């Protein structure tokens, strides 16, 4: 499927309107995309969803909606977007600091929800945590793409002196060094640090979102930060990165 089907159709604060680009990507006719789900023509609905389920859709748990999405029920995906579209956008915007890129990240994440719903395992955590983790990963992927694009256009033989370099350029360089160091960490450590650093989550919030004990999260972060200190050659990395409990 061509990912360029994704269009910037989510407003800065997503409304009840489910993104037309996502409907297009999952196979629905974008010209029939409604302002609200309950105004859809019957032919748009999957025949397997009964009228009774439609009336009760808003009362279903997130996990039940993911299970329906795994059975290709588009209405379940729309309901999940209604519940988490705004939160997802806010998270992506915190990471990317760019409205258009944040919108794209949210659309890509909800497409990932649609495509991978069958692999969601409720015993490993909440559906909401799973969805927001997908959003965060797409946002971080976008950051990495931007950094690679900039790196490809620059040939830096060595890190330039701070003297004579404007503040924005220095901060960009620092972010690129951090991202390069993060790529050398094990996946579990990198995920915990990225959620804390870019998403602003506390250790307790990370434990809940990742479905892991608080002690495990602390261990991952301390191990990752120790390795970051080695890679960056900067003492005090642990205290500057460590979120509150």
CSV table of C-alpha atoms in Angstrom, one decimal:
chain,number,residue,atom,x,y,z
A,1,UNK,CA,0.0,0.0,0.0
A,2,UNK,CA,1.4,3.4,-0.9
A,3,UNK,CA,2.0,5.4,2.3
A,4,UNK,CA,1.6,8.6,0.3
A,5,UNK,CA,-2.1,8.0,0.5
A,6,UNK,CA,-1.8,9.6,3.9
A,7,UNK,CA,-2.9,13.2,3.6
A,8,UNK,CA,-2.8,15.9,6.2
A,9,UNK,CA,-6.5,15.8,6.9
A,10,UNK,CA,-6.4,16.0,10.7
A,11,UNK,CA,-6.9,19.4,12.1
A,12,UNK,CA,-4.5,20.6,14.8
A,13,UNK,CA,-6.9,19.4,17.5
A,14,UNK,CA,-8.6,16.3,15.9
A,15,UNK,CA,-12.4,16.5,15.9
A,16,UNK,CA,-15.0,13.8,15.6
A,17,UNK,CA,-14.3,13.6,11.9
A,18,UNK,CA,-12.3,10.4,11.3
A,19,UNK,CA,-9.4,11.2,8.9
A,20,UNK,CA,-10.5,10.7,5.3
A,21,UNK,CA,-6.9,9.6,4.4
A,22,UNK,CA,-7.1,6.7,6.9
A,23,UNK,CA,-10.5,5.6,5.5
A,24,UNK,CA,-9.0,5.6,2.0
A,25,UNK,CA,-6.0,3.6,3.2
A,26,UNK,CA,-8.2,0.9,4.9
A,27,UNK,CA,-10.3,0.5,1.8
A,28,UNK,CA,-13.3,2.8,2.5
A,29,UNK,CA,-14.6,5.4,0.0
A,30,UNK,CA,-13.3,8.7,1.3
A,31,UNK,CA,-16.2,10.5,-0.4
A,32,UNK,CA,-18.5,8.8,2.0
A,33,UNK,CA,-16.6,9.7,5.2
A,34,UNK,CA,-19.0,11.2,7.6
A,35,UNK,CA,-18.7,13.9,10.2
A,36,UNK,CA,-19.9,11.4,12.8
A,37,UNK,CA,-19.9,7.6,12.6
A,38,UNK,CA,-23.6,7.4,13.3
A,39,UNK,CA,-24.4,9.2,10.0
A,40,UNK,CA,-22.7,6.5,7.8
A,41,UNK,CA,-24.8,4.9,5.1
A,42,UNK,CA,-25.5,1.3,5.9
A,43,UNK,CA,-23.6,0.1,2.9
A,44,UNK,CA,-20.4,1.6,4.4
A,45,UNK,CA,-20.7,-0.6,7.5
A,46,UNK,CA,-19.3,-4.1,7.7
A,47,UNK,CA,-22.3,-6.4,7.7
A,48,UNK,CA,-20.9,-8.3,10.6
A,49,UNK,CA,-21.5,-5.5,13.0
A,50,UNK,CA,-25.1,-5.8,14.3
A,51,UNK,CA,-27.3,-2.8,14.9
A,52,UNK,CA,-27.2,-3.6,18.7
A,53,UNK,CA,-23.4,-3.4,18.7
A,54,UNK,CA,-23.5,-0.1,16.9
A,55,UNK,CA,-25.8,1.4,19.5
A,56,UNK,CA,-23.4,0.2,22.3
A,57,UNK,CA,-20.2,0.9,20.5
A,58,UNK,CA,-19.3,3.9,22.7
A,59,UNK,CA,-19.7,1.6,25.8
A,60,UNK,CA,-17.3,-1.1,24.7
A,61,UNK,CA,-13.9,-1.3,26.3
A,62,UNK,CA,-10.8,-0.3,24.3
A,63,UNK,CA,-9.7,-3.9,24.2
A,64,UNK,CA,-13.0,-5.0,22.7
A,65,UNK,CA,-12.7,-2.3,20.1
A,66,UNK,CA,-9.2,-3.5,19.1
A,67,UNK,CA,-10.6,-7.1,18.9
A,68,UNK,CA,-13.3,-5.8,16.5
A,69,UNK,CA,-10.7,-3.9,14.5
A,70,UNK,CA,-8.8,-7.1,14.1
A,71,UNK,CA,-11.9,-8.5,12.4
A,72,UNK,CA,-11.8,-5.6,10.0
A,73,UNK,CA,-14.6,-3.6,11.7
A,74,UNK,CA,-13.9,0.0,10.5
A,75,UNK,CA,-16.4,1.4,13.0
A,76,UNK,CA,-14.2,0.1,15.9
A,77,UNK,CA,-11.2,2.0,14.5
A,78,UNK,CA,-13.2,5.1,14.2
A,79,UNK,CA,-14.3,4.8,17.8
A,80,UNK,CA,-10.7,4.3,19.0
A,81,UNK,CA,-9.8,7.5,17.1
A,82,UNK,CA,-12.6,9.4,18.7
A,83,UNK,CA,-11.3,8.4,22.1
A,84,UNK,CA,-7.6,8.9,21.6
A,85,UNK,CA,-7.1,11.1,18.5
A,86,UNK,CA,-6.5,14.3,20.6
A,87,UNK,CA,-4.2,12.6,23.1
A,88,UNK,CA,-2.3,11.0,20.3
A,89,UNK,CA,-1.9,14.3,18.5
A,90,UNK,CA,-0.7,16.0,21.7
A,91,UNK,CA,1.9,13.3,22.2
A,92,UNK,CA,3.2,13.5,18.6
A,93,UNK,CA,3.3,17.2,18.7
A,94,UNK,CA,5.5,17.1,21.9
A,95,UNK,CA,8.0,14.9,20.1
A,96,UNK,CA,8.0,16.6,16.7
A,97,UNK,CA,7.1,20.2,17.5
A,98,UNK,CA,5.6,20.5,14.0
A,99,UNK,CA,1.8,20.3,13.4
A,100,UNK,CA,2.0,18.7,10.0
A,101,UNK,CA,4.5,16.1,11.0
A,102,UNK,CA,2.5,15.3,14.1
A,103,UNK,CA,-0.7,14.9,12.0
A,104,UNK,CA,1.1,12.5,9.7
A,105,UNK,CA,2.5,10.5,12.7
A,106,UNK,CA,-1.0,10.1,14.2
A,107,UNK,CA,-2.4,8.9,10.8
A,108,UNK,CA,0.4,6.4,10.4
A,109,UNK,CA,-0.1,5.1,14.0
A,110,UNK,CA,-3.8,4.5,13.5
A,111,UNK,CA,-3.1,2.7,10.3
A,112,UNK,CA,-0.7,0.6,12.3
A,113,UNK,CA,-3.5,-0.1,14.8
A,114,UNK,CA,-5.7,-1.3,11.9
A,115,UNK,CA,-3.0,-3.5,10.4
A,116,UNK,CA,-1.7,-5.0,13.6
A,117,UNK,CA,-4.8,-5.2,15.8
A,118,UNK,CA,-4.7,-9.0,15.6
A,119,UNK,CA,-1.3,-9.0,17.3
A,120,UNK,CA,-2.4,-7.0,20.3
A,121,UNK,CA,-2.2,-9.0,23.5
A,122,UNK,CA,-4.4,-7.6,26.4
A,123,UNK,CA,-2.4,-9.6,29.0
A,124,UNK,CA,0.7,-7.4,28.2
A,125,UNK,CA,-1.0,-4.1,28.8
A,126,UNK,CA,-3.9,-1.7,28.1
A,127,UNK,CA,-5.0,-1.0,24.6
A,128,UNK,CA,-4.7,2.7,25.2
A,129,UNK,CA,-1.0,2.2,26.2
A,130,UNK,CA,-0.4,0.1,23.1
A,131,UNK,CA,-2.0,2.8,20.8
A,132,UNK,CA,0.0,5.7,22.3
A,133,UNK,CA,3.2,3.7,22.1
A,134,UNK,CA,2.5,3.2,18.4
A,135,UNK,CA,2.0,7.0,18.1
A,136,UNK,CA,5.2,7.7,20.0
A,137,UNK,CA,7.2,5.3,17.8
A,138,UNK,CA,5.9,6.8,14.6
A,139,UNK,CA,6.8,10.3,15.9
A,140,UNK,CA,10.3,9.2,16.9
A,141,UNK,CA,10.7,7.6,13.5
A,142,UNK,CA,9.8,10.9,11.9
A,143,UNK,CA,12.4,12.7,14.0
A,144,UNK,CA,15.0,10.1,12.9
A,145,UNK,CA,14.1,10.6,9.2
A,146,UNK,CA,14.5,14.3,9.5
A,147,UNK,CA,17.8,13.9,11.2
A,148,UNK,CA,19.1,11.5,8.6
A,149,UNK,CA,17.9,13.9,5.9
A,150,UNK,CA,19.9,16.7,7.5
A,151,UNK,CA,22.9,14.5,8.1
A,152,UNK,CA,22.9,13.5,4.4
A,153,UNK,CA,23.1,17.1,3.4
A,154,UNK,CA,26.0,18.0,5.7
A,155,UNK,CA,29.5,16.6,5.8
A,156,UNK,CA,30.8,17.1,9.3
A,157,UNK,CA,34.4,16.0,9.7
A,158,UNK,CA,34.2,16.7,13.5
A,159,UNK,CA,32.0,18.3,16.0
A,160,UNK,CA,32.3,22.1,15.6
A,161,UNK,CA,33.3,24.4,18.4
A,162,UNK,CA,30.3,26.0,20.2
A,163,UNK,CA,32.0,29.3,19.7
A,164,UNK,CA,30.7,31.1,16.6
A,165,UNK,CA,27.8,28.6,16.2
A,166,UNK,CA,24.3,30.0,16.8
A,167,UNK,CA,22.3,28.4,19.6
A,168,UNK,CA,19.8,26.7,17.3
A,169,UNK,CA,22.5,25.0,15.3
A,170,UNK,CA,24.2,23.8,18.5
A,171,UNK,CA,20.9,22.4,19.9
A,172,UNK,CA,20.3,20.6,16.7
A,173,UNK,CA,23.8,19.1,16.9
A,174,UNK,CA,23.2,18.0,20.5
A,175,UNK,CA,19.9,16.3,19.5
A,176,UNK,CA,21.6,14.5,16.7
A,177,UNK,CA,24.3,13.2,19.1
A,178,UNK,CA,21.7,12.0,21.5
A,179,UNK,CA,19.8,10.2,18.8
A,180,UNK,CA,23.0,8.5,17.6
A,181,UNK,CA,23.7,7.3,21.1
A,182,UNK,CA,20.1,6.0,21.5
A,183,UNK,CA,20.5,3.9,18.5
A,184,UNK,CA,23.2,1.9,20.2
A,185,UNK,CA,21.0,0.9,23.1
A,186,UNK,CA,19.0,-2.3,23.4
A,187,UNK,CA,15.4,-1.9,22.3
A,188,UNK,CA,13.9,-2.0,25.8
A,189,UNK,CA,16.3,0.6,27.2
A,190,UNK,CA,15.9,2.9,24.2
A,191,UNK,CA,12.1,2.7,24.3
A,192,UNK,CA,12.0,3.7,28.0
A,193,UNK,CA,14.4,6.6,27.5
A,194,UNK,CA,12.6,7.9,24.4
A,195,UNK,CA,9.2,7.9,26.1
A,196,UNK,CA,10.7,9.7,29.1
A,197,UNK,CA,12.8,12.2,27.1
A,198,UNK,CA,10.4,13.0,24.3
A,199,UNK,CA,7.1,12.1,25.8
A,200,UNK,CA,7.7,13.5,29.2
A,201,UNK,CA,6.4,10.5,31.0
A,202,UNK,CA,7.3,9.7,34.7
A,203,UNK,CA,8.7,6.3,35.7
A,204,UNK,CA,5.3,5.3,37.1
A,205,UNK,CA,3.5,6.3,33.9
A,206,UNK,CA,6.1,4.3,31.9
A,207,UNK,CA,5.5,1.2,34.0
A,208,UNK,CA,1.8,1.5,33.3
A,209,UNK,CA,2.1,2.2,29.6
A,210,UNK,CA,4.6,-0.6,29.0
A,211,UNK,CA,3.0,-3.1,31.3
A,212,UNK,CA,6.2,-3.6,33.4
A,213,UNK,CA,7.0,-3.4,37.1
A,214,UNK,CA,8.3,0.0,38.3
A,215,UNK,CA,11.6,-1.7,39.3
A,216,UNK,CA,12.1,-3.0,35.8
A,217,UNK,CA,11.5,0.5,34.3
A,218,UNK,CA,14.0,2.0,36.7
A,219,UNK,CA,16.6,-0.7,35.9
A,220,UNK,CA,16.2,-0.2,32.2
A,221,UNK,CA,16.6,3.6,32.5
A,222,UNK,CA,19.7,3.4,34.8
A,223,UNK,CA,21.3,0.9,32.5
A,224,UNK,CA,20.5,2.9,29.4
A,225,UNK,CA,21.6,6.2,30.9
A,226,UNK,CA,24.9,4.7,32.0
A,227,UNK,CA,25.6,3.5,28.5
A,228,UNK,CA,24.5,7.0,27.2
A,229,UNK,CA,27.1,8.6,29.5
A,230,UNK,CA,29.8,6.4,28.0
A,231,UNK,CA,28.7,7.1,24.4
A,232,UNK,CA,28.3,10.9,24.9
A,233,UNK,CA,31.3,11.3,27.2
A,234,UNK,CA,29.2,13.5,29.5
A,235,UNK,CA,29.2,13.0,33.3
A,236,UNK,CA,25.8,13.6,34.9
A,237,UNK,CA,23.8,12.2,32.1
A,238,UNK,CA,21.8,10.0,34.6
A,239,UNK,CA,20.5,13.0,36.6
A,240,UNK,CA,19.7,15.2,33.6
A,241,UNK,CA,17.7,12.5,31.8
A,242,UNK,CA,16.1,10.7,34.8
A,243,UNK,CA,12.3,11.5,35.1
A,244,UNK,CA,10.5,11.7,38.4
A,245,UNK,CA,8.9,8.6,39.8
